[in-house]
Coordinates of C-alpha atoms in Angstrom, one line a residue:
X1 CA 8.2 46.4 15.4
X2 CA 9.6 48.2 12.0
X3 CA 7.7 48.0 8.8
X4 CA 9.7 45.2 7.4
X5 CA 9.2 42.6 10.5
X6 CA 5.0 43.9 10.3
X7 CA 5.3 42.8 6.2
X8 CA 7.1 39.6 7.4
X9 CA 4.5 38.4 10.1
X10 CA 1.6 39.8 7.4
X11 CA 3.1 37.3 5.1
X12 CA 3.6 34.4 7.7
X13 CA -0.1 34.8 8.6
X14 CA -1.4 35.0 5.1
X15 CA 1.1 31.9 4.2
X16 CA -0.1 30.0 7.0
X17 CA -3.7 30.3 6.1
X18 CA -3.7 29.5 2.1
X19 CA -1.3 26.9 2.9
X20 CA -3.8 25.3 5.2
X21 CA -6.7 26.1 3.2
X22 CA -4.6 24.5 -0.3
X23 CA -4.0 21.1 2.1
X24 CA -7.5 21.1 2.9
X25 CA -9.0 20.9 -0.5
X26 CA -6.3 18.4 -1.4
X27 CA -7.7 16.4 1.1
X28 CA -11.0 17.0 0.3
X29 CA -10.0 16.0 -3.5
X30 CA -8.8 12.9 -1.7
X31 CA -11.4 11.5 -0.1
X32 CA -14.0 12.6 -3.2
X33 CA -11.5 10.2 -5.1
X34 CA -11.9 7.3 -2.6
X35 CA -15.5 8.0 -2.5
X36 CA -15.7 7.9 -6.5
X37 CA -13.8 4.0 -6.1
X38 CA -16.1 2.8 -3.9
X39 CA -18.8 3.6 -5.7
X40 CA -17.7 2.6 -8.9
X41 CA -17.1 -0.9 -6.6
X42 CA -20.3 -0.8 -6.5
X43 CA -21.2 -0.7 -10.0
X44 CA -19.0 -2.9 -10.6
X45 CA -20.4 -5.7 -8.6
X46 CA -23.5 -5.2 -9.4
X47 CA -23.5 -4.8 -13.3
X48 CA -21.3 -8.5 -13.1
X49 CA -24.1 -9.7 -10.7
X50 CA -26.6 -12.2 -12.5
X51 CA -30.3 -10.6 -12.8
X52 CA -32.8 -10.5 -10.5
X53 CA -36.5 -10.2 -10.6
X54 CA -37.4 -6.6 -10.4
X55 CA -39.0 -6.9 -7.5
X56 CA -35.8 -8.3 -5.3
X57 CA -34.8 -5.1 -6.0
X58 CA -37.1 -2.0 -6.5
X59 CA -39.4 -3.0 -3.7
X60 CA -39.1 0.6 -2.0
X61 CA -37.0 3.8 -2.9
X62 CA -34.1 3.3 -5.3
X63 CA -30.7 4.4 -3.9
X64 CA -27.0 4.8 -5.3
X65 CA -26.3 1.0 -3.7
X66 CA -29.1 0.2 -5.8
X67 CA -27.9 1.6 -8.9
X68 CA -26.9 -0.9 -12.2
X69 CA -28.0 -4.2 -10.5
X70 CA -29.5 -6.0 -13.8
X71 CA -33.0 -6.9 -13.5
X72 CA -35.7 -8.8 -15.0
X73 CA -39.1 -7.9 -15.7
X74 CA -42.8 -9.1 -17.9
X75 CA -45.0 -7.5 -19.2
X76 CA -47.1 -5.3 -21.3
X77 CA -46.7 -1.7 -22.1
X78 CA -49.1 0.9 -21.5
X79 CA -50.0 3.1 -24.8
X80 CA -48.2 6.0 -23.3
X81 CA -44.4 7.3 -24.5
X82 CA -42.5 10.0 -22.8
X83 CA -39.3 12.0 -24.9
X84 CA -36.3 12.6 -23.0
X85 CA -35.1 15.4 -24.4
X86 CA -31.3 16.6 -24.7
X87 CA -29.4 13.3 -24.2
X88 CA -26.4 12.2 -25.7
X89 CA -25.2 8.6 -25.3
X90 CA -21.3 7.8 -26.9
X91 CA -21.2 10.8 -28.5
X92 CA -24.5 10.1 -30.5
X93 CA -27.3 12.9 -29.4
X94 CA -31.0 12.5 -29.4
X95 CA -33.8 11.9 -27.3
X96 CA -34.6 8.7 -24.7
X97 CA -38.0 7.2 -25.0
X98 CA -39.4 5.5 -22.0
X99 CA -42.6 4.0 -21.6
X100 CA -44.6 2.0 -18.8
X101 CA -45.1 -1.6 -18.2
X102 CA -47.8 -3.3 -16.7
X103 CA -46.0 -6.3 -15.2
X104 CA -47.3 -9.7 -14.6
X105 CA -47.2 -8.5 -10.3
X106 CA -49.4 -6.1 -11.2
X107 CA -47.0 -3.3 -10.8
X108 CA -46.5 0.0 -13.4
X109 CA -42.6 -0.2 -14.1
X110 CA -41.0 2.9 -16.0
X111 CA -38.6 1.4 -18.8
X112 CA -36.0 3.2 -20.2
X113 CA -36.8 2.1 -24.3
X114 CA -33.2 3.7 -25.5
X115 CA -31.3 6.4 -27.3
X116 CA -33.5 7.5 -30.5
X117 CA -30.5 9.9 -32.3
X118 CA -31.5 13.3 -34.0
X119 CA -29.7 14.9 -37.0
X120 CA -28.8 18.2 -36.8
X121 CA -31.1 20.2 -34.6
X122 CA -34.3 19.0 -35.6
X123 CA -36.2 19.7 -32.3
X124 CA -38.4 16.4 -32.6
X125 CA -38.2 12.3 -33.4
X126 CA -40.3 10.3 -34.1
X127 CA -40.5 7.5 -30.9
X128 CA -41.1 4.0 -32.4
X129 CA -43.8 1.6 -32.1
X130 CA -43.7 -0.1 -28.9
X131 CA -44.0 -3.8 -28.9
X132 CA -46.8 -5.6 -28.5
X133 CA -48.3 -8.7 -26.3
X134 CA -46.7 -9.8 -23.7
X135 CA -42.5 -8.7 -23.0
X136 CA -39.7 -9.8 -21.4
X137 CA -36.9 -7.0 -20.5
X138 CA -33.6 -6.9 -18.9
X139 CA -32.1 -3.9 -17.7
X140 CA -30.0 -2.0 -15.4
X141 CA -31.8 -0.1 -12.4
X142 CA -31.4 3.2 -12.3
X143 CA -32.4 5.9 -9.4
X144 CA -34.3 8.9 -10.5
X145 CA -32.9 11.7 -12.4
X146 CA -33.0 14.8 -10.1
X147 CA -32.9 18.1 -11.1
X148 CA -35.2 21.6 -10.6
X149 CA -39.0 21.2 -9.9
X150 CA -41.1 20.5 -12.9
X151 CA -38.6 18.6 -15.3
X152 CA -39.6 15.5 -14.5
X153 CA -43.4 16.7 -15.3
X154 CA -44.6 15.8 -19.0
X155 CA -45.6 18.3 -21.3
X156 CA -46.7 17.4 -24.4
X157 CA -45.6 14.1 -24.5
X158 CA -41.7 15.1 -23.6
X159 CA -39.6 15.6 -20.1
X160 CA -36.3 16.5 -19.1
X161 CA -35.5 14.7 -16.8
X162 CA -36.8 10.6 -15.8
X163 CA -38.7 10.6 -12.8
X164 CA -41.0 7.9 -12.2
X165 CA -43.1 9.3 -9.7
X166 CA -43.4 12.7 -12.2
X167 CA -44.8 10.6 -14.5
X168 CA -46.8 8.3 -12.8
X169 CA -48.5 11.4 -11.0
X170 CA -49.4 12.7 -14.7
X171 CA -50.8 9.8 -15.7
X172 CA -52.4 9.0 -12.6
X173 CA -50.9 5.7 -11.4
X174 CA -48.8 4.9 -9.4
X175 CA -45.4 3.7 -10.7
X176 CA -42.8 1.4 -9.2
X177 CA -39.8 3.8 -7.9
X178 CA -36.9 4.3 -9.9
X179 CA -36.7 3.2 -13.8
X180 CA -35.0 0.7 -15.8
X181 CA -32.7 1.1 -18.7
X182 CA -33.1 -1.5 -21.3
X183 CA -30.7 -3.8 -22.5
X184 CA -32.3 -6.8 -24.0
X185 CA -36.0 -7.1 -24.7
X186 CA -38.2 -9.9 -26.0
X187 CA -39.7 -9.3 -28.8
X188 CA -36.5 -7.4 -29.7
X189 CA -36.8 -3.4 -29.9
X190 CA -37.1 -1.3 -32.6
X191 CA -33.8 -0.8 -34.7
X192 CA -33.9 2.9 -34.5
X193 CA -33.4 2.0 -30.6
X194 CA -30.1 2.4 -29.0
X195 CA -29.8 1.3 -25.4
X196 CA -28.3 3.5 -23.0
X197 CA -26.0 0.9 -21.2
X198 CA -23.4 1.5 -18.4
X199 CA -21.6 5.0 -18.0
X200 CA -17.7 4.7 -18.7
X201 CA -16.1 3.9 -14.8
X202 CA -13.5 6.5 -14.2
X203 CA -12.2 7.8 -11.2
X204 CA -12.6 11.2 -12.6
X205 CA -10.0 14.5 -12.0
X206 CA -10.0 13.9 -7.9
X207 CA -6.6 12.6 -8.0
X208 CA -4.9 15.8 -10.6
X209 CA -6.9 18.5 -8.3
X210 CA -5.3 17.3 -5.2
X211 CA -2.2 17.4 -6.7
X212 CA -2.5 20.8 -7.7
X213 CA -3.6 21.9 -4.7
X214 CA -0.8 20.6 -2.9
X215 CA 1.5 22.3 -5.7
X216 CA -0.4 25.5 -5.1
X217 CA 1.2 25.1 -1.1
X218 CA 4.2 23.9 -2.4
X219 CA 4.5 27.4 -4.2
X220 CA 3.0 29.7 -1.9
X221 CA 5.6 28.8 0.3
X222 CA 8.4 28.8 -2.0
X223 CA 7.1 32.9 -3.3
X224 CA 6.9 33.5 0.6
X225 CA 10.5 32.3 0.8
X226 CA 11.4 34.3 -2.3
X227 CA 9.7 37.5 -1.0
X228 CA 11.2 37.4 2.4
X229 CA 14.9 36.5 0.9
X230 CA 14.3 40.1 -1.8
X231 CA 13.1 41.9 1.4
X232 CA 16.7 41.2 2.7
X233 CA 18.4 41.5 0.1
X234 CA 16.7 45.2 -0.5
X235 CA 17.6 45.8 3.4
X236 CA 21.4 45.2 2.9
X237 CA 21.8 46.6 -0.5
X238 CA 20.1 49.7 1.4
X239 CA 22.2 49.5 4.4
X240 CA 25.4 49.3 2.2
X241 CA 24.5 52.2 0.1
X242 CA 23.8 54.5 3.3
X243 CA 26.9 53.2 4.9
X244 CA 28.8 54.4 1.7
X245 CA 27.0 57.2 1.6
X246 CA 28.2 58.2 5.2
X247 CA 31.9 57.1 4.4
X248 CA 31.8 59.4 1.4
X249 CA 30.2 62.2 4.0
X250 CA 32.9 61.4 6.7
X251 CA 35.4 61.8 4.2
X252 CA 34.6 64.5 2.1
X253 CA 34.5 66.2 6.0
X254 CA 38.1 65.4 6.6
X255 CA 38.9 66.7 3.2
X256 CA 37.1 69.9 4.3
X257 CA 39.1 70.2 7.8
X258 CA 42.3 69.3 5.9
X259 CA 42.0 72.3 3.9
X260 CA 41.0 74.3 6.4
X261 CA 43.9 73.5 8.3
X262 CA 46.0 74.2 5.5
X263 CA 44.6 77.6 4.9
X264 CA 45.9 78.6 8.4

């Protein structure tokens, strides 16, 4: 096997196994894109469902199927208010305050209050009074944020992340899992409050990245093409110039004889 067929079959193998590789991921991007619809399905129908009592719903640990179902909920809140720092809600950045209520079931539910926005960089807010008496709240569920060990924990008043079992720990109760994010509350929330609402539903990228992978096949097989056609076309521009070279050699021998012969 010459050099050139070696490079070929180097090339085939190499093609081969990006091309499969590139497919693969396109699949994968595939099926992450199906998954996304589904689960915004999901959402879907159960932010359009009508709202249940919390405890329909939240009665053990809080899933993704769980996620957005609107709920209902009475109360009173504990004195306790937790920052979330570092959020940013339509473009609008600030901090999330959530506190605890004491439901009529007897249960300690974590409510997401809403967005409190900052100016600027100012690395504190001011969280605003909570209501008083008795409360009625509607929200979405939500699961628990999860993230690396400790963000969850309080510290000074402020988290990084809402996890209601962080917080209950800290404060030494227990709390129902998962949290809710407000959207209507009576008596009505503070002004400065903005409530978090429902992400934007979007299928995300999936569908563009599969299609680039699959153009990134597409190509590798089309430069494989190109560097296998240049490696022939190199081969017979060589073999033509070493054929002319030995036509030129065969006939500058003739000349030579001919002289010779002509010399005698």
């Amino acid at each position: 096997m010459n050099r050139l067929v070696r490079r070929w079959v180097a090339l085939g193998v190499f093609g081969a196994v990006m091309a499969t590789a590139f497919v693969l991921l396109g699949k994968w991007q595939l099926s992450r894109l199906e998954e996304r619809r589904a689960d915004n399905a999901v959402l879907e129908a159960n932010a359009a469902a009508e709202p249940r009592p919390y405890t329909d719903i939240m009665t053990g640990d809080v899933g993704d199927e769980d996620q957005y179902q609107r709920v209902t909920a009475k109360g009173t809140y504990r004195q306790e208010q937790f920052q979330v720092r570092m959020r940013s809600v339509n473009g609008v950045y600030g901090s999330e305050i959530v506190a605890v209520l004491v439901t009529t079931e007897g249960d300690n539910l974590l409510v997401d209050r809403g967005l409190v926005s900052r100016e600027g960089a100012r690395p504190d807010v001011n969280m605003p009074p909570l209501p008083e008496g008795e409360v009625s709240v509607t929200g979405y569920v939500r699961r628990n944020e999860q993230g690396l060990g400790g963000e969850g924990t309080p510290h000074d008043g402020q988290v990084r992340l809402i996890d209601s079992q962080a917080i209950g720990d800290a404060l030494g109760v227990r709390i129902v899992d998962g949290y809710v994010a407000l959207i209507d509350s009576d008596p009505a929330e503070d002004q400065a409050l903005s409530p978090v609402g429902m992400p934007e539903i979007t299928e995300g990228n999936h569908f563009s990245y599969a299609l680039q992978w699959f153009a990134f096949t597409i190509i590798g097989i089309i430069g494989i093409v190109v560097l296998v056609r240049g490696d022939l076309r190199d081969r017979r521009k060589a073999l033509a110039k070493k054929r002319a070279t030995q036509t030129a050699a065969e006939s500058s021998d003739t000349a030579a004889a001919s002289a010779q012969e002509e010399a005698r």
